[in-house]
Amino acid sequence: MKKWLIATKNKGKAKDFKLLFEKHGIEVISLLDLEEPIEDVEETGMTFEENATLKAETISKKLAMPVLADDSGLEIDFLDGRPGVYSARYAGEDKNDHNNLHKVLTEMKRAPDEKRTARFVCVLAVARPGKETITKRGICEGTITREPIGTNGFGYDPIFQPNGMTKTMAELSPSEKNNISHRGNALDKLENWVKGQ
Ligand SMILES: O=c1nc[nH]c2c1ncn2[C@H]1C[C@H](O)[C@@H](COP(=O)(O)OP(=O)(O)OP(=O)(O)O)O1
Ligand SMILES: [Mg+2]
């Protein structure tokens, strides 16, 4: 079976990718599966594209192999696009999902129902030695709930209700999430490239 390295240390993303790549007959491993620990790549970019490229190219250079990286986050209109590229570190550098989503809920307390629109954004970058890096962006539109609901998924899933659904992302099964998610959507756009692997 083909094997792909995803330059992530996020267990939730790694799980999403495992299922997403299964149907292409590709096995995925993440940085958490490597025997030698790899230093965190500093996410100094101002955009998802910059950060995804930074992660993919840094790890691809270090290991001299093709690498896929994902930079993603939640953009909330009422908060002028925050947390955006700072989604992972919104409530502090320790990257705590629980604290991050409660910070968002607190900031959204005053937002009326019609002003709770938001979107998940995912940019995937493929870096290969000696070749130009490819990036693709996927989005999933929805609204921010008033409390966390559901226990599946990770990150902001419990407070995000995708458009056209009465459930939060954290109430969907992993495959239901992948069908509509920003990550699934971005990977669809890489389809031709994935097929060529
Ligand atoms: O499907 C998702 N469902 C819920 N939350 C999500 C999702 N996708 C991204 N998110 C949130 C989690 C984290 O707060 C941030 C990603 O930040 P981001 O820097 O890309 O990832 P990360 O630091 O957790 O792992 P890494 O950089 O090693 O891939 O957006
Ligand atoms: Mg990160």
PDB file of N, CA and C in Angstrom, residues 4 17 47-58 67-72 121-128 131-139 182-183 185-194:
ATOM      1  N   TRP A   4       1.696   7.869   2.771  1.00  0.00           N
ATOM      2  CA  TRP A   4       1.902   9.299   2.696  1.00  0.00           C
ATOM      3  C   TRP A   4       2.192   9.892   4.055  1.00  0.00           C
ATOM      4  N   PHE A  17      -7.582  12.429   8.036  1.00  0.00           N
ATOM      5  CA  PHE A  17      -6.832  12.069   6.824  1.00  0.00           C
ATOM      6  C   PHE A  17      -6.763  10.564   6.604  1.00  0.00           C
ATOM      7  N   THR A  47      -1.238  33.928   6.298  1.00  0.00           N
ATOM      8  CA  THR A  47      -2.343  33.246   5.613  1.00  0.00           C
ATOM      9  C   THR A  47      -2.208  31.730   5.804  1.00  0.00           C
ATOM     10  N   PHE A  48      -3.347  31.037   5.592  1.00  0.00           N
ATOM     11  CA  PHE A  48      -3.318  29.575   5.657  1.00  0.00           C
ATOM     12  C   PHE A  48      -2.363  29.024   4.599  1.00  0.00           C
ATOM     13  N   GLU A  49      -2.354  29.642   3.424  1.00  0.00           N
ATOM     14  CA  GLU A  49      -1.477  29.176   2.335  1.00  0.00           C
ATOM     15  C   GLU A  49      -0.007  29.251   2.763  1.00  0.00           C
ATOM     16  N   GLU A  50       0.372  30.383   3.353  1.00  0.00           N
ATOM     17  CA  GLU A  50       1.775  30.546   3.771  1.00  0.00           C
ATOM     18  C   GLU A  50       2.163  29.505   4.816  1.00  0.00           C
ATOM     19  N   ASN A  51       1.283  29.308   5.793  1.00  0.00           N
ATOM     20  CA  ASN A  51       1.622  28.361   6.864  1.00  0.00           C
ATOM     21  C   ASN A  51       1.638  26.912   6.378  1.00  0.00           C
ATOM     22  N   ALA A  52       0.695  26.549   5.516  1.00  0.00           N
ATOM     23  CA  ALA A  52       0.666  25.173   5.000  1.00  0.00           C
ATOM     24  C   ALA A  52       1.930  24.909   4.188  1.00  0.00           C
ATOM     25  N   THR A  53       2.330  25.888   3.372  1.00  0.00           N
ATOM     26  CA  THR A  53       3.538  25.761   2.557  1.00  0.00           C
ATOM     27  C   THR A  53       4.787  25.647   3.438  1.00  0.00           C
ATOM     28  N   LEU A  54       4.823  26.489   4.466  1.00  0.00           N
ATOM     29  CA  LEU A  54       5.955  26.484   5.408  1.00  0.00           C
ATOM     30  C   LEU A  54       6.113  25.110   6.064  1.00  0.00           C
ATOM     31  N   LYS A  55       4.993  24.544   6.531  1.00  0.00           N
ATOM     32  CA  LYS A  55       5.053  23.241   7.211  1.00  0.00           C
ATOM     33  C   LYS A  55       5.473  22.151   6.213  1.00  0.00           C
ATOM     34  N   ALA A  56       4.833  22.148   5.023  1.00  0.00           N
ATOM     35  CA  ALA A  56       5.117  21.088   4.052  1.00  0.00           C
ATOM     36  C   ALA A  56       6.571  21.159   3.569  1.00  0.00           C
ATOM     37  N   GLU A  57       7.041  22.359   3.226  1.00  0.00           N
ATOM     38  CA  GLU A  57       8.393  22.480   2.663  1.00  0.00           C
ATOM     39  C   GLU A  57       9.474  22.218   3.717  1.00  0.00           C
ATOM     40  N   THR A  58       9.254  22.694   4.929  1.00  0.00           N
ATOM     41  CA  THR A  58      10.259  22.474   5.989  1.00  0.00           C
ATOM     42  C   THR A  58      10.453  20.980   6.242  1.00  0.00           C
ATOM     43  N   VAL A  67       5.733  15.477   1.080  1.00  0.00           N
ATOM     44  CA  VAL A  67       4.982  15.671   2.321  1.00  0.00           C
ATOM     45  C   VAL A  67       3.718  16.480   2.038  1.00  0.00           C
ATOM     46  N   LEU A  68       2.644  16.126   2.735  1.00  0.00           N
ATOM     47  CA  LEU A  68       1.411  16.915   2.681  1.00  0.00           C
ATOM     48  C   LEU A  68       1.249  17.633   4.016  1.00  0.00           C
ATOM     49  N   ALA A  69       0.913  18.925   3.985  1.00  0.00           N
ATOM     50  CA  ALA A  69       0.637  19.627   5.240  1.00  0.00           C
ATOM     51  C   ALA A  69      -0.722  20.300   5.158  1.00  0.00           C
ATOM     52  N   ASP A  70      -1.319  20.536   6.310  1.00  0.00           N
ATOM     53  CA  ASP A  70      -2.656  21.125   6.419  1.00  0.00           C
ATOM     54  C   ASP A  70      -2.574  22.315   7.351  1.00  0.00           C
ATOM     55  N   ASP A  71      -2.976  23.482   6.901  1.00  0.00           N
ATOM     56  CA  ASP A  71      -3.161  24.594   7.828  1.00  0.00           C
ATOM     57  C   ASP A  71      -4.619  24.989   7.740  1.00  0.00           C
ATOM     58  N   SER A  72      -5.252  25.041   8.905  1.00  0.00           N
ATOM     59  CA  SER A  72      -6.696  25.233   8.908  1.00  0.00           C
ATOM     60  C   SER A  72      -7.126  26.078  10.091  1.00  0.00           C
ATOM     61  N   VAL A 121     -11.853  26.781   7.286  1.00  0.00           N
ATOM     62  CA  VAL A 121     -10.989  26.857   6.106  1.00  0.00           C
ATOM     63  C   VAL A 121      -9.857  25.834   6.262  1.00  0.00           C
ATOM     64  N   CYS A 122      -9.545  25.141   5.176  1.00  0.00           N
ATOM     65  CA  CYS A 122      -8.408  24.208   5.198  1.00  0.00           C
ATOM     66  C   CYS A 122      -7.577  24.421   3.943  1.00  0.00           C
ATOM     67  N   VAL A 123      -6.294  24.676   4.110  1.00  0.00           N
ATOM     68  CA  VAL A 123      -5.392  24.729   2.957  1.00  0.00           C
ATOM     69  C   VAL A 123      -4.424  23.553   3.050  1.00  0.00           C
ATOM     70  N   LEU A 124      -4.395  22.770   1.993  1.00  0.00           N
ATOM     71  CA  LEU A 124      -3.463  21.644   1.912  1.00  0.00           C
ATOM     72  C   LEU A 124      -2.298  22.048   1.021  1.00  0.00           C
ATOM     73  N   ALA A 125      -1.091  21.719   1.445  1.00  0.00           N
ATOM     74  CA  ALA A 125       0.099  21.977   0.625  1.00  0.00           C
ATOM     75  C   ALA A 125       0.837  20.669   0.418  1.00  0.00           C
ATOM     76  N   VAL A 126       1.219  20.407  -0.832  1.00  0.00           N
ATOM     77  CA  VAL A 126       2.046  19.241  -1.153  1.00  0.00           C
ATOM     78  C   VAL A 126       3.415  19.747  -1.559  1.00  0.00           C
ATOM     79  N   ALA A 127       4.435  19.354  -0.809  1.00  0.00           N
ATOM     80  CA  ALA A 127       5.819  19.741  -1.144  1.00  0.00           C
ATOM     81  C   ALA A 127       6.600  18.496  -1.524  1.00  0.00           C
ATOM     82  N   ARG A 128       7.325  18.574  -2.639  1.00  0.00           N
ATOM     83  CA  ARG A 128       8.148  17.459  -3.112  1.00  0.00           C
ATOM     84  C   ARG A 128       9.527  17.980  -3.444  1.00  0.00           C
ATOM     85  N   LYS A 131      10.495  20.016  -6.741  1.00  0.00           N
ATOM     86  CA  LYS A 131       9.309  20.385  -7.508  1.00  0.00           C
ATOM     87  C   LYS A 131       8.582  21.540  -6.833  1.00  0.00           C
ATOM     88  N   GLU A 132       7.736  22.179  -7.623  1.00  0.00           N
ATOM     89  CA  GLU A 132       6.993  23.307  -7.078  1.00  0.00           C
ATOM     90  C   GLU A 132       5.877  22.826  -6.128  1.00  0.00           C
ATOM     91  N   THR A 133       5.679  23.543  -5.045  1.00  0.00           N
ATOM     92  CA  THR A 133       4.643  23.176  -4.073  1.00  0.00           C
ATOM     93  C   THR A 133       3.251  23.515  -4.611  1.00  0.00           C
ATOM     94  N   ILE A 134       2.300  22.597  -4.374  1.00  0.00           N
ATOM     95  CA  ILE A 134       0.911  22.839  -4.786  1.00  0.00           C
ATOM     96  C   ILE A 134       0.100  23.176  -3.531  1.00  0.00           C
ATOM     97  N   THR A 135      -0.827  24.154  -3.618  1.00  0.00           N
ATOM     98  CA  THR A 135      -1.763  24.358  -2.496  1.00  0.00           C
ATOM     99  C   THR A 135      -3.193  24.356  -3.018  1.00  0.00           C
ATOM    100  N   LYS A 136      -4.104  23.836  -2.187  1.00  0.00           N
ATOM    101  CA  LYS A 136      -5.541  23.860  -2.500  1.00  0.00           C
ATOM    102  C   LYS A 136      -6.306  24.260  -1.249  1.00  0.00           C
ATOM    103  N   ARG A 137      -7.377  25.082  -1.443  1.00  0.00           N
ATOM    104  CA  ARG A 137      -8.159  25.579  -0.299  1.00  0.00           C
ATOM    105  C   ARG A 137      -9.562  25.000  -0.332  1.00  0.00           C
ATOM    106  N   GLY A 138     -10.009  24.493   0.813  1.00  0.00           N
ATOM    107  CA  GLY A 138     -11.384  24.010   0.942  1.00  0.00           C
ATOM    108  C   GLY A 138     -12.090  24.757   2.058  1.00  0.00           C
ATOM    109  N   ILE A 139     -13.415  24.961   1.907  1.00  0.00           N
ATOM    110  CA  ILE A 139     -14.139  25.635   2.989  1.00  0.00           C
ATOM    111  C   ILE A 139     -15.423  24.882   3.334  1.00  0.00           C
ATOM    112  N   HIS A 182     -14.265  21.143   5.237  1.00  0.00           N
ATOM    113  CA  HIS A 182     -13.239  21.940   4.573  1.00  0.00           C
ATOM    114  C   HIS A 182     -12.061  21.049   4.159  1.00  0.00           C
ATOM    115  N   ARG A 183     -11.718  20.068   4.988  1.00  0.00           N
ATOM    116  CA  ARG A 183     -10.591  19.176   4.700  1.00  0.00           C
ATOM    117  C   ARG A 183     -10.929  18.248   3.533  1.00  0.00           C
ATOM    118  N   ASN A 185     -13.189  18.797   1.284  1.00  0.00           N
ATOM    119  CA  ASN A 185     -13.336  19.688   0.141  1.00  0.00           C
ATOM    120  C   ASN A 185     -11.971  20.060  -0.477  1.00  0.00           C
ATOM    121  N   ALA A 186     -10.999  20.352   0.368  1.00  0.00           N
ATOM    122  CA  ALA A 186      -9.653  20.695  -0.145  1.00  0.00           C
ATOM    123  C   ALA A 186      -9.027  19.468  -0.794  1.00  0.00           C
ATOM    124  N   LEU A 187      -9.223  18.309  -0.183  1.00  0.00           N
ATOM    125  CA  LEU A 187      -8.638  17.085  -0.753  1.00  0.00           C
ATOM    126  C   LEU A 187      -9.281  16.730  -2.093  1.00  0.00           C
ATOM    127  N   ASP A 188     -10.590  16.976  -2.228  1.00  0.00           N
ATOM    128  CA  ASP A 188     -11.251  16.756  -3.520  1.00  0.00           C
ATOM    129  C   ASP A 188     -10.535  17.534  -4.621  1.00  0.00           C
ATOM    130  N   LYS A 189     -10.103  18.742  -4.289  1.00  0.00           N
ATOM    131  CA  LYS A 189      -9.430  19.580  -5.289  1.00  0.00           C
ATOM    132  C   LYS A 189      -8.031  19.068  -5.632  1.00  0.00           C
ATOM    133  N   LEU A 190      -7.503  18.181  -4.780  1.00  0.00           N
ATOM    134  CA  LEU A 190      -6.195  17.566  -5.066  1.00  0.00           C
ATOM    135  C   LEU A 190      -6.362  16.228  -5.760  1.00  0.00           C
ATOM    136  N   GLU A 191      -7.621  15.862  -6.018  1.00  0.00           N
ATOM    137  CA  GLU A 191      -7.980  14.535  -6.518  1.00  0.00           C
ATOM    138  C   GLU A 191      -7.084  14.042  -7.663  1.00  0.00           C
ATOM    139  N   ASN A 192      -6.918  14.865  -8.683  1.00  0.00           N
ATOM    140  CA  ASN A 192      -6.131  14.441  -9.842  1.00  0.00           C
ATOM    141  C   ASN A 192      -4.698  14.115  -9.464  1.00  0.00           C
ATOM    142  N   TRP A 193      -4.182  14.930  -8.565  1.00  0.00           N
ATOM    143  CA  TRP A 193      -2.828  14.705  -8.109  1.00  0.00           C
ATOM    144  C   TRP A 193      -2.749  13.417  -7.273  1.00  0.00           C
ATOM    145  N   VAL A 194      -3.737  13.205  -6.405  1.00  0.00           N
ATOM    146  CA  VAL A 194      -3.749  12.004  -5.560  1.00  0.00           C
ATOM    147  C   VAL A 194      -3.823  10.751  -6.440  1.00  0.00           C
TER     148      VAL A 194
END
